[in-house]
Short mmCIF file of C-alpha atoms in Angstrom, two decimals:
data_model
loop_
_atom_site.label_atom_id
_atom_site.label_comp_id
_atom_site.label_asym_id
_atom_site.label_seq_id
_atom_site.Cartn_x
_atom_site.Cartn_y
_atom_site.Cartn_z
CA MET F 944 -110.94 -98.20 -43.95
CA SER F 945 -113.56 -100.59 -42.65
CA ASP F 946 -114.94 -99.42 -39.49
CA SER F 947 -113.12 -101.28 -36.43
CA TYR F 948 -115.89 -102.67 -34.63
CA LEU F 949 -118.25 -103.03 -37.93
CA PRO F 950 -115.36 -104.47 -40.58
CA GLN F 951 -118.80 -106.16 -42.60
CA HIS F 952 -120.65 -103.30 -42.95
CA GLY F 953 -120.57 -100.38 -45.70
CA ASP F 954 -118.27 -99.85 -47.92
CA ASP F 955 -115.49 -97.40 -48.37
CA GLY F 956 -115.36 -97.11 -51.95
CA TYR F 957 -117.50 -94.48 -52.44
CA ARG F 958 -119.13 -92.28 -50.30
CA VAL F 959 -123.01 -91.42 -50.36
CA THR F 960 -124.19 -87.56 -50.91
CA ALA F 961 -128.16 -88.52 -50.49
CA TYR F 962 -130.73 -90.60 -49.92
CA ASP F 963 -133.97 -90.53 -51.73
CA LEU F 964 -136.36 -93.14 -49.98
CA ASP F 965 -139.90 -93.39 -51.18
CA LEU F 966 -141.97 -96.25 -49.25
CA GLU F 967 -145.50 -97.50 -47.80
CA TYR F 968 -146.12 -99.34 -45.19
CA ILE F 969 -148.91 -101.67 -44.30
CA PRO F 970 -148.76 -101.51 -40.51
CA HIS F 971 -151.12 -104.69 -40.08
CA THR F 972 -149.25 -107.28 -42.39
CA GLY F 973 -146.33 -105.63 -41.59
CA ARG F 974 -145.43 -105.49 -45.10
CA LEU F 975 -142.85 -102.89 -46.47
CA ALA F 976 -142.41 -101.61 -49.91
CA GLY F 977 -140.98 -99.16 -52.38
CA ARG F 978 -138.15 -97.40 -53.81
CA ALA F 979 -134.66 -96.33 -52.46
CA GLY F 980 -132.31 -94.22 -54.72
CA VAL F 981 -128.58 -93.22 -53.53
CA SER F 982 -126.51 -90.67 -54.82
CA ALA F 983 -123.17 -91.48 -53.97
CA VAL F 984 -119.34 -90.57 -55.65
CA ALA F 985 -117.06 -93.29 -56.46
CA CYS F 986 -113.24 -93.44 -53.91
CA ARG F 987 -111.68 -95.51 -56.23
CA ASN F 988 -112.06 -97.42 -59.76
CA LEU F 989 -115.40 -99.15 -58.60
CA PRO F 990 -116.45 -102.25 -60.54
CA VAL F 991 -118.93 -103.52 -57.88
CA VAL F 992 -121.26 -101.24 -55.63
CA ALA F 993 -122.31 -102.91 -52.32
CA LEU F 994 -124.89 -101.80 -50.40
CA ASP F 995 -125.75 -103.43 -46.93
CA LEU F 996 -129.56 -104.58 -47.15
CA GLY F 997 -131.55 -107.39 -45.26
CA PRO F 998 -133.56 -110.09 -46.69
CA PHE F 999 -136.14 -108.22 -48.90
CA LYS F 1000 -137.53 -109.84 -52.33
CA ILE F 1001 -135.71 -106.84 -54.84
CA HIS F 1002 -137.75 -106.00 -58.14
CA LYS F 1003 -135.32 -103.96 -60.25
CA VAL F 1004 -131.95 -102.36 -59.56
CA LEU F 1005 -130.66 -99.29 -62.01
CA VAL F 1006 -127.58 -97.54 -62.22
CA ASP F 1007 -127.45 -93.59 -63.10
CA GLY F 1008 -131.16 -94.52 -64.20
CA ARG F 1009 -130.82 -96.84 -67.19
CA ARG F 1010 -131.25 -99.76 -68.11
CA PRO F 1011 -131.54 -102.47 -65.02
CA ALA F 1012 -128.46 -103.61 -63.86
CA ARG F 1013 -127.14 -106.90 -62.58
CA TRP F 1014 -126.85 -107.64 -59.77
CA THR F 1015 -126.66 -110.29 -56.56
CA HIS F 1016 -128.01 -110.33 -52.59
CA ARG F 1017 -126.89 -112.60 -50.17
CA ALA F 1018 -125.78 -112.45 -46.44
CA GLY F 1019 -126.86 -108.68 -45.95
CA LYS F 1020 -125.13 -107.12 -49.04
CA LEU F 1021 -126.88 -106.09 -52.33
CA ARG F 1022 -124.00 -106.25 -54.61
CA ILE F 1023 -124.67 -104.31 -57.67
CA THR F 1024 -122.24 -104.20 -60.77
CA PRO F 1025 -122.67 -101.41 -63.62
CA ASP F 1026 -122.24 -101.78 -67.32
CA ARG F 1027 -118.24 -100.94 -67.05
CA PRO F 1028 -116.09 -99.82 -63.52
CA LEU F 1029 -116.87 -96.27 -62.11
CA PRO F 1030 -113.78 -94.13 -62.64
CA ALA F 1031 -112.57 -92.59 -58.88
CA GLY F 1032 -114.68 -88.78 -58.46
CA THR F 1033 -117.56 -90.55 -60.94
CA ALA F 1034 -120.82 -89.42 -59.05
CA PHE F 1035 -123.69 -91.76 -59.78
CA THR F 1036 -127.27 -93.09 -58.53
CA ALA F 1037 -128.23 -96.41 -57.80
CA GLU F 1038 -132.19 -97.56 -57.31
CA VAL F 1039 -133.27 -100.28 -56.11
CA ARG F 1040 -136.94 -100.96 -56.10
CA TYR F 1041 -137.99 -103.56 -53.28
CA GLN F 1042 -140.63 -105.09 -50.82
CA GLY F 1043 -140.88 -107.54 -47.74
CA VAL F 1044 -141.05 -107.99 -44.11
CA PRO F 1045 -138.61 -105.88 -42.26
CA GLN F 1046 -136.59 -108.46 -40.47
CA PRO F 1047 -135.01 -106.77 -37.53
CA VAL F 1048 -131.17 -106.99 -37.05
CA ARG F 1049 -130.77 -109.48 -34.28
CA THR F 1050 -127.97 -109.49 -32.21
CA ARG F 1051 -126.34 -111.16 -29.15
CA GLU F 1052 -125.48 -108.28 -27.63
CA TRP F 1053 -128.34 -106.20 -27.65
CA GLY F 1054 -131.30 -107.95 -28.49
CA GLU F 1055 -132.95 -106.64 -32.18
CA LEU F 1056 -131.93 -103.43 -33.96
CA GLY F 1057 -133.61 -101.20 -36.66
CA TRP F 1058 -137.20 -101.96 -37.83
CA GLU F 1059 -139.48 -102.97 -35.42
CA GLN F 1060 -143.55 -103.75 -35.88
CA LEU F 1061 -145.50 -102.47 -33.01
CA ASP F 1062 -149.20 -103.23 -32.01
CA GLU F 1063 -149.97 -100.37 -33.49
CA GLY F 1064 -147.55 -99.17 -36.04
CA ALA F 1065 -143.60 -99.36 -36.25
CA LEU F 1066 -140.32 -97.64 -34.68
CA VAL F 1067 -136.50 -98.03 -36.09
CA ALA F 1068 -133.65 -97.82 -33.88
CA SER F 1069 -130.73 -98.87 -35.94
CA GLN F 1070 -127.58 -98.06 -33.45
CA PRO F 1071 -124.97 -99.53 -34.19
CA HIS F 1072 -125.96 -101.44 -37.19
CA GLY F 1073 -129.80 -101.57 -37.78
CA ALA F 1074 -130.53 -99.63 -40.83
CA PRO F 1075 -130.10 -102.40 -43.37
CA SER F 1076 -133.33 -104.13 -41.94
CA TRP F 1077 -135.26 -101.30 -43.96
CA PHE F 1078 -133.41 -99.47 -46.55
CA PRO F 1079 -130.42 -100.30 -48.76
CA CYS F 1080 -127.17 -98.45 -47.84
CA ASN F 1081 -123.47 -97.81 -46.67
CA ASP F 1082 -123.75 -98.78 -43.35
CA ARG F 1083 -120.86 -96.98 -41.63
CA PRO F 1084 -121.28 -94.32 -38.88
CA ASP F 1085 -118.70 -92.01 -41.11
CA ASP F 1086 -120.43 -91.90 -44.22
CA LYS F 1087 -123.13 -88.84 -43.53
CA ALA F 1088 -125.58 -87.94 -46.30
CA ALA F 1089 -128.57 -85.84 -46.80
CA TYR F 1090 -131.94 -87.59 -46.93
CA ARG F 1091 -135.68 -87.06 -48.21
CA ILE F 1092 -137.84 -89.89 -46.73
CA ALA F 1093 -141.46 -90.20 -48.18
CA MET F 1094 -143.72 -92.83 -46.15
CA THR F 1095 -147.02 -93.61 -46.90
CA ALA F 1096 -149.58 -95.28 -44.43
CA PRO F 1097 -153.07 -95.35 -43.43
CA THR F 1098 -154.51 -92.50 -43.11
CA PRO F 1099 -154.95 -93.36 -39.20
CA TYR F 1100 -151.52 -93.05 -38.47
CA THR F 1101 -149.35 -90.67 -38.29
CA VAL F 1102 -145.69 -90.47 -39.69
CA VAL F 1103 -143.00 -88.87 -37.90
CA ALA F 1104 -139.06 -89.12 -39.52
CA ASN F 1105 -136.13 -86.79 -39.70
CA GLY F 1106 -135.98 -83.58 -41.30
CA ARG F 1107 -138.65 -81.17 -41.79
CA LEU F 1108 -141.90 -82.43 -43.13
CA THR F 1109 -142.18 -80.76 -46.47
CA SER F 1110 -145.67 -82.29 -47.68
CA ARG F 1111 -148.58 -84.33 -46.71
CA THR F 1112 -150.97 -85.67 -48.89
CA SER F 1113 -154.18 -87.59 -48.10
CA GLY F 1114 -155.64 -90.17 -50.60
CA SER F 1115 -159.44 -92.12 -49.84
CA SER F 1116 -157.72 -94.64 -47.44
CA THR F 1117 -153.61 -93.56 -47.18
CA THR F 1118 -151.53 -90.23 -46.61
CA ARG F 1119 -148.22 -89.79 -48.00
CA TRP F 1120 -145.74 -88.02 -45.49
CA VAL F 1121 -142.63 -86.50 -47.05
CA TYR F 1122 -139.44 -85.48 -44.82
CA GLU F 1123 -136.50 -83.75 -45.83
CA GLN F 1124 -132.78 -83.88 -43.82
CA THR F 1125 -130.55 -81.75 -45.24
CA ALA F 1126 -127.75 -81.91 -42.19
CA PRO F 1127 -125.94 -84.83 -42.92
CA MET F 1128 -126.89 -87.82 -41.43
CA ALA F 1129 -125.52 -91.38 -40.34
CA THR F 1130 -127.39 -94.37 -41.39
CA TYR F 1131 -128.05 -95.44 -37.92
CA LEU F 1132 -129.75 -91.95 -37.09
CA ALA F 1133 -132.29 -92.34 -40.01
CA THR F 1134 -135.60 -93.69 -38.63
CA VAL F 1135 -138.92 -93.95 -39.18
CA GLN F 1136 -141.95 -93.91 -36.84
CA ILE F 1137 -145.11 -94.68 -37.54
CA GLY F 1138 -148.30 -94.68 -34.93
CA PRO F 1139 -151.65 -93.42 -34.01
CA TYR F 1140 -149.81 -90.45 -32.35
CA GLU F 1141 -151.42 -86.90 -31.57
CA ARG F 1142 -149.06 -84.31 -32.70
CA VAL F 1143 -148.89 -81.54 -30.08
CA PRO F 1144 -146.29 -78.78 -29.37
CA VAL F 1145 -143.78 -79.71 -26.16
CA PRO F 1146 -145.31 -77.62 -23.48
CA GLY F 1147 -143.22 -74.72 -21.61
CA PRO F 1148 -143.57 -70.93 -21.09
CA ASP F 1149 -141.18 -69.98 -23.86
CA ALA F 1150 -141.15 -71.63 -27.44
CA GLY F 1151 -137.40 -70.06 -27.30
CA ARG F 1152 -135.51 -70.44 -30.82
CA VAL F 1153 -135.50 -73.96 -31.30
CA PRO F 1154 -138.96 -74.98 -32.49
CA GLN F 1155 -140.01 -78.40 -30.93
CA SER F 1156 -142.99 -80.50 -31.22
CA ALA F 1157 -144.40 -84.11 -30.38
CA ALA F 1158 -146.03 -87.32 -31.84
CA VAL F 1159 -148.09 -89.21 -28.29
CA PRO F 1160 -150.86 -91.27 -27.82
CA ARG F 1161 -154.05 -89.81 -26.70
CA PRO F 1162 -154.40 -91.23 -23.79
CA LEU F 1163 -150.53 -90.02 -22.06
CA LEU F 1164 -151.03 -86.40 -23.30
CA ALA F 1165 -151.63 -85.47 -19.93
CA ARG F 1166 -148.39 -87.26 -18.32
CA PHE F 1167 -146.43 -86.01 -21.54
CA ALA F 1168 -147.29 -82.73 -20.46
CA HIS F 1169 -145.71 -82.71 -17.02
CA ASP F 1170 -142.72 -84.96 -17.69
CA PHE F 1171 -141.44 -82.60 -20.46
CA ALA F 1172 -142.38 -79.21 -19.35
CA ARG F 1173 -138.87 -78.35 -18.93
CA GLN F 1174 -137.30 -79.11 -22.36
CA HIS F 1175 -137.20 -75.60 -23.08
CA ARG F 1176 -134.67 -75.15 -20.09
CA MET F 1177 -132.61 -77.89 -20.96
CA ILE F 1178 -132.34 -76.48 -24.53
CA ALA F 1179 -131.37 -73.39 -23.49
CA LEU F 1180 -129.07 -74.64 -20.54
CA PHE F 1181 -127.36 -77.02 -23.13
CA GLU F 1182 -126.81 -74.29 -25.70
CA ASP F 1183 -125.27 -72.45 -23.24
CA ARG F 1184 -122.44 -75.06 -22.04
CA PHE F 1185 -122.53 -76.49 -25.48
CA GLY F 1186 -123.27 -74.05 -28.07
CA PRO F 1187 -126.26 -73.49 -30.55
CA TYR F 1188 -128.85 -76.41 -31.28
CA PRO F 1189 -127.42 -78.20 -34.10
CA PHE F 1190 -130.75 -78.89 -36.27
CA ASP F 1191 -133.90 -76.77 -37.65
CA GLU F 1192 -136.23 -78.93 -35.25
CA TYR F 1193 -136.73 -81.46 -32.21
CA THR F 1194 -139.22 -83.94 -32.13
CA VAL F 1195 -140.11 -86.23 -29.52
CA VAL F 1196 -142.42 -89.47 -30.08
CA VAL F 1197 -143.59 -91.78 -27.43
CA THR F 1198 -144.69 -95.10 -28.28
CA ALA F 1199 -147.57 -96.91 -26.89
CA ASP F 1200 -145.45 -99.41 -26.37
CA ASP F 1201 -142.56 -99.94 -23.52
CA LEU F 1202 -139.20 -99.70 -24.81
CA ASP F 1203 -136.03 -100.93 -22.69
CA VAL F 1204 -134.58 -97.27 -23.37
CA PRO F 1205 -134.91 -94.12 -25.10
CA VAL F 1206 -133.60 -93.96 -28.16
CA GLU F 1207 -131.90 -90.71 -30.04
CA ALA F 1208 -132.00 -89.87 -33.58
CA GLU F 1209 -131.03 -86.86 -36.04
CA GLY F 1210 -133.30 -84.39 -34.77
CA LEU F 1211 -135.87 -86.68 -32.66
CA ALA F 1212 -135.83 -89.01 -30.25
CA VAL F 1213 -138.14 -91.95 -29.19
CA PHE F 1214 -139.28 -92.98 -25.45
CA GLY F 1215 -141.68 -95.17 -24.26
CA ALA F 1216 -144.92 -95.82 -22.51
CA ASN F 1217 -142.56 -96.73 -19.25
CA HIS F 1218 -140.76 -93.23 -19.09
CA VAL F 1219 -143.62 -90.80 -18.97
CA ASP F 1220 -145.29 -91.34 -15.33
CA GLY F 1221 -146.43 -88.03 -14.64
CA ALA F 1222 -144.13 -87.42 -12.12
CA ARG F 1223 -141.00 -87.11 -14.40
CA GLY F 1224 -139.59 -90.45 -13.18
CA SER F 1225 -137.34 -90.13 -16.29
CA GLU F 1226 -136.44 -86.63 -16.74
CA ARG F 1227 -132.71 -87.64 -17.12
CA LEU F 1228 -133.10 -90.04 -19.62
CA ILE F 1229 -135.28 -86.41 -21.81
CA ALA F 1230 -131.62 -84.99 -21.02
CA HIS F 1231 -129.58 -87.52 -21.81
CA GLU F 1232 -131.24 -87.97 -25.54
CA LEU F 1233 -131.79 -84.19 -26.34
CA ALA F 1234 -128.01 -83.85 -25.58
CA HIS F 1235 -127.07 -86.34 -28.44
CA GLN F 1236 -128.12 -83.93 -31.27
CA TRP F 1237 -124.62 -82.61 -30.33
CA PHE F 1238 -122.82 -85.51 -29.12
CA GLY F 1239 -123.62 -88.22 -31.46
CA ASN F 1240 -126.08 -87.13 -34.14
CA SER F 1241 -124.36 -83.37 -35.43
CA LEU F 1242 -120.64 -84.46 -34.25
CA THR F 1243 -120.38 -88.65 -34.96
CA VAL F 1244 -118.15 -90.84 -34.49
CA ALA F 1245 -115.46 -91.56 -36.97
CA ASP F 1246 -115.65 -95.23 -35.87
CA TRP F 1247 -117.79 -96.95 -33.29
CA ARG F 1248 -114.69 -97.45 -30.43
CA HIS F 1249 -115.19 -93.87 -30.12
CA ILE F 1250 -118.56 -94.33 -28.82
CA TRP F 1251 -117.43 -92.29 -25.15
CA LEU F 1252 -117.73 -89.41 -27.43
CA ASN F 1253 -121.14 -89.87 -27.77
CA GLU F 1254 -122.28 -91.76 -24.82
CA GLY F 1255 -119.89 -90.33 -21.86
CA PHE F 1256 -121.65 -86.35 -22.83
CA ALA F 1257 -124.89 -87.40 -22.70
CA LYS F 1258 -124.42 -89.18 -19.64
CA TYR F 1259 -122.78 -85.73 -18.29
CA ALA F 1260 -125.56 -83.91 -19.24
CA GLU F 1261 -127.96 -85.42 -17.37
CA TRP F 1262 -125.82 -84.43 -14.28
CA LEU F 1263 -125.33 -80.67 -15.64
CA TRP F 1264 -129.18 -80.77 -15.78
CA SER F 1265 -129.18 -82.01 -12.38
CA GLU F 1266 -127.03 -79.27 -11.38
CA ALA F 1267 -128.92 -76.61 -13.04
CA SER F 1268 -132.46 -77.58 -12.11
CA GLY F 1269 -131.96 -77.57 -7.79
CA GLY F 1270 -130.65 -81.71 -7.97
CA PRO F 1271 -127.47 -82.89 -7.33
CA SER F 1272 -124.62 -81.10 -8.34
CA ALA F 1273 -122.34 -83.19 -10.96
CA ALA F 1274 -119.56 -83.33 -8.67
CA VAL F 1275 -122.08 -85.41 -5.88
CA MET F 1276 -122.70 -87.26 -9.17
CA ALA F 1277 -119.74 -88.14 -10.35
CA ALA F 1278 -118.89 -89.29 -6.54
CA ARG F 1279 -121.62 -91.40 -6.53
CA SER F 1280 -121.04 -92.72 -10.20
CA ARG F 1281 -117.32 -93.61 -9.38
CA ALA F 1282 -118.07 -95.55 -6.15
CA VAL F 1283 -120.77 -97.78 -8.07
CA ILE F 1284 -118.28 -98.09 -11.25
CA ALA F 1285 -115.32 -98.85 -8.61
CA ARG F 1286 -117.06 -101.96 -7.31
CA LEU F 1287 -117.04 -103.33 -11.12
CA PRO F 1288 -114.40 -105.38 -12.62
CA GLN F 1289 -111.23 -103.01 -13.66
CA ASP F 1290 -111.35 -104.20 -17.52
CA LEU F 1291 -112.63 -101.72 -19.59
CA ARG F 1292 -110.16 -99.06 -21.93
CA LEU F 1293 -112.95 -96.08 -22.31
CA ALA F 1294 -111.10 -95.80 -25.51
CA ASP F 1295 -111.84 -98.72 -26.87
CA PRO F 1296 -114.14 -100.85 -25.18
CA GLY F 1297 -114.85 -103.24 -27.63
CA PHE F 1298 -117.69 -104.01 -29.49
CA ARG F 1299 -119.80 -106.29 -27.48
CA ARG F 1300 -119.04 -103.30 -24.50
CA LEU F 1301 -120.41 -100.42 -26.98
CA PHE F 1302 -122.89 -100.02 -24.30
CA ASP F 1303 -121.67 -101.02 -21.20
CA ASP F 1304 -122.55 -98.71 -18.25
CA ARG F 1305 -119.49 -98.31 -17.93
CA VAL F 1306 -118.80 -96.28 -20.77
CA TYR F 1307 -120.83 -94.22 -20.16
CA GLU F 1308 -120.23 -93.43 -16.54
CA ARG F 1309 -116.20 -93.60 -16.87
CA GLY F 1310 -117.35 -91.02 -20.14
CA ALA F 1311 -118.68 -88.29 -17.80
CA LEU F 1312 -116.33 -89.16 -14.91
CA THR F 1313 -113.84 -88.06 -17.82
CA LEU F 1314 -115.25 -85.31 -18.22
CA HIS F 1315 -115.77 -84.17 -15.15
CA ALA F 1316 -112.29 -84.95 -13.91
CA LEU F 1317 -111.57 -82.82 -17.20
CA ARG F 1318 -113.47 -79.79 -15.57
CA THR F 1319 -112.41 -79.89 -12.28
CA VAL F 1320 -109.05 -79.65 -13.20
CA VAL F 1321 -109.46 -76.70 -15.85
CA GLY F 1322 -112.78 -74.65 -14.38
CA ASP F 1323 -115.88 -74.15 -15.48
CA THR F 1324 -115.29 -71.27 -18.23
CA VAL F 1325 -111.98 -73.09 -19.76
CA PHE F 1326 -114.25 -76.15 -20.14
CA THR F 1327 -117.42 -74.48 -21.59
CA ALA F 1328 -115.09 -73.03 -24.00
CA LEU F 1329 -113.76 -75.94 -25.30
CA LEU F 1330 -116.92 -77.84 -25.38
CA ARG F 1331 -118.48 -74.65 -27.15
CA GLU F 1332 -115.44 -74.96 -29.79
CA TRP F 1333 -115.51 -78.40 -30.00
CA THR F 1334 -119.33 -78.52 -31.13
CA ALA F 1335 -118.47 -75.42 -33.37
CA VAL F 1336 -115.55 -76.69 -35.77
CA HIS F 1337 -117.26 -80.38 -35.88
CA ARG F 1338 -120.70 -79.13 -36.41
CA HIS F 1339 -122.22 -81.55 -38.98
CA GLY F 1340 -119.06 -83.45 -38.93
CA LEU F 1341 -117.05 -86.96 -37.73
CA VAL F 1342 -115.09 -87.19 -34.18
CA THR F 1343 -112.46 -89.25 -32.66
CA THR F 1344 -111.24 -89.20 -29.27
CA GLU F 1345 -107.50 -88.07 -30.50
CA GLY F 1346 -108.93 -84.96 -31.86
CA PHE F 1347 -111.06 -83.81 -28.17
CA THR F 1348 -108.02 -84.43 -26.36
CA ALA F 1349 -105.75 -82.13 -28.64
CA LEU F 1350 -108.24 -79.54 -28.16
CA ALA F 1351 -108.92 -80.22 -24.87
CA GLU F 1352 -104.86 -79.75 -24.80
CA ARG F 1353 -104.65 -76.54 -26.65
CA HIS F 1354 -107.50 -74.80 -24.71
CA ALA F 1355 -105.96 -76.28 -20.96
CA GLY F 1356 -102.21 -74.83 -21.65
CA PRO F 1357 -99.16 -76.62 -21.68
CA GLY F 1358 -98.67 -79.18 -18.84
CA VAL F 1359 -101.84 -79.04 -17.46
CA LEU F 1360 -103.51 -82.17 -18.42
CA ASP F 1361 -100.35 -84.21 -17.96
CA GLY F 1362 -101.77 -88.09 -17.25
CA LEU F 1363 -105.53 -87.26 -17.11
CA PHE F 1364 -106.84 -88.21 -20.73
CA ARG F 1365 -104.00 -91.13 -20.06
CA GLU F 1366 -105.25 -92.47 -17.06
CA TRP F 1367 -109.34 -92.36 -17.89
CA LEU F 1368 -109.11 -93.01 -21.37
CA TYR F 1369 -106.07 -95.72 -22.19
CA GLU F 1370 -105.59 -97.20 -18.71
CA LYS F 1371 -107.80 -100.17 -17.37
CA ARG F 1372 -107.62 -98.75 -13.69
CA LEU F 1373 -110.27 -96.87 -12.41
CA PRO F 1374 -108.21 -93.40 -11.32
CA GLU F 1375 -109.68 -91.46 -8.26
CA LEU F 1376 -111.25 -88.00 -9.05
CA PRO F 1377 -108.77 -85.12 -9.11
CA SER F 1378 -109.50 -82.61 -6.29
CA PRO F 1379 -111.36 -79.70 -6.59
CA GLY F 1380 -109.87 -76.58 -7.04
CA PRO F 1381 -111.69 -73.40 -7.85
CA GLY F 1382 -112.44 -74.55 -10.74
CA PRO F 1383 -115.99 -75.58 -11.42
CA GLY F 1384 -119.18 -74.01 -9.54
CA PRO F 1385 -123.41 -74.67 -10.18
CA VAL F 1386 -124.11 -74.49 -13.51
CA PRO F 1387 -126.10 -71.15 -14.01
CA ASP F 1388 -129.95 -71.93 -14.31
CA PRO F 1389 -130.48 -70.24 -18.01
CA ALA F 1390 -134.08 -69.41 -17.74
CA ARG F 1391 -132.52 -67.08 -14.92
CA PRO F 1392 -130.72 -63.63 -16.28
CA SER F 1393 -126.95 -64.20 -16.90
CA ARG F 1394 -124.55 -61.09 -16.71
CA SER F 1395 -122.51 -63.14 -19.24
CA ARG F 1396 -122.35 -65.84 -21.52
CA VAL F 1397 -119.03 -67.71 -22.73
CA ARG F 1398 -118.37 -67.87 -26.35
CA PRO F 1399 -115.82 -70.04 -28.14
CA THR F 1400 -112.49 -69.21 -28.43
CA GLY F 1401 -110.69 -69.29 -31.85
#
């Protein structure tokens, strides 16, 4: 079945197991060239393999490494015809050699998506459907795969991509960087960041269990060191509330350019120079992008209509961080949020907001309000146990609204949540927040000793 919001993207006739990208980028011309390998398994009898790809020049297409295959490339679809149809269950590979200047995917709702050329380098921000701007792929959120990303760029530039850096080889004027992401990843979360960056550790008193690093322009290093100094505490808090950090490491990239909003990718996040002011003016955004490593990147929506499971959870993480770090409590933040969106049109259904409203502020705010209402009703202990089980059971998998509400109802017990999800998720009218009972108290600061840590049930 195709994605309900992007039926023209992706192909449910096969599942990708791995992408192998070996590319070269010349920043001052904007030219990208190389080879993309796609390993997949046919889900049904497959006479044609359709990949999403922007307007590149195709040099060669191979299937299973044999002689060149027939192909057509029109309207963003590369259609490859093997010598004979691929039977259901057949593992196969497709290799595409291509080049060109990447063209971002232009949208009426969110501007340009995907590959973006910067004054010095490039960045990739693909959510929700910009991945074909730089590599051939099955561009749908429910088809997650492993990745190997090799990128060659001029030696003065630093390249950052998803996963672990496994090799870096310098020649006379270029350097080849190879990253491997073994955890399954959706296409929109695949990224490459190229720029004149300094690689530095994220500042903090305790490196902790999760390795953290950053790629930052030299002029911004001092401001970065101040603004990101509490990221270690954020990870400790989120591990306590959400469960173990789901990837091997976490990387932050700060571009020399301003960005409208930060961008999450699997295992990393990208901020603009405007998000680093030396006064922690964007600290809530640091918390938001970090929380996406659990909600969106490890737990990925099975269909874009479930977007609140990404953005509502990341917004609520901002409120949890505020509460834990000495700012306003989540209850105060929720009351402020509800007062704001109560003045906006009451015409959005959170569980199915529609394509054009994927990133509407009300999806973020009402999503967080839904979680606060749930937490208020069930209490802090049950709420934390629910979130930890949610992230553990679906680690590196796919999630739906129906799956979350079913798990919440099991944790809450019979009748406790009667009507709550119907009002918050499926009705357009904005409900009142429930009155607090003995439920949630302040979130403990993970930097301080705690007598107990909640563990998931089941």
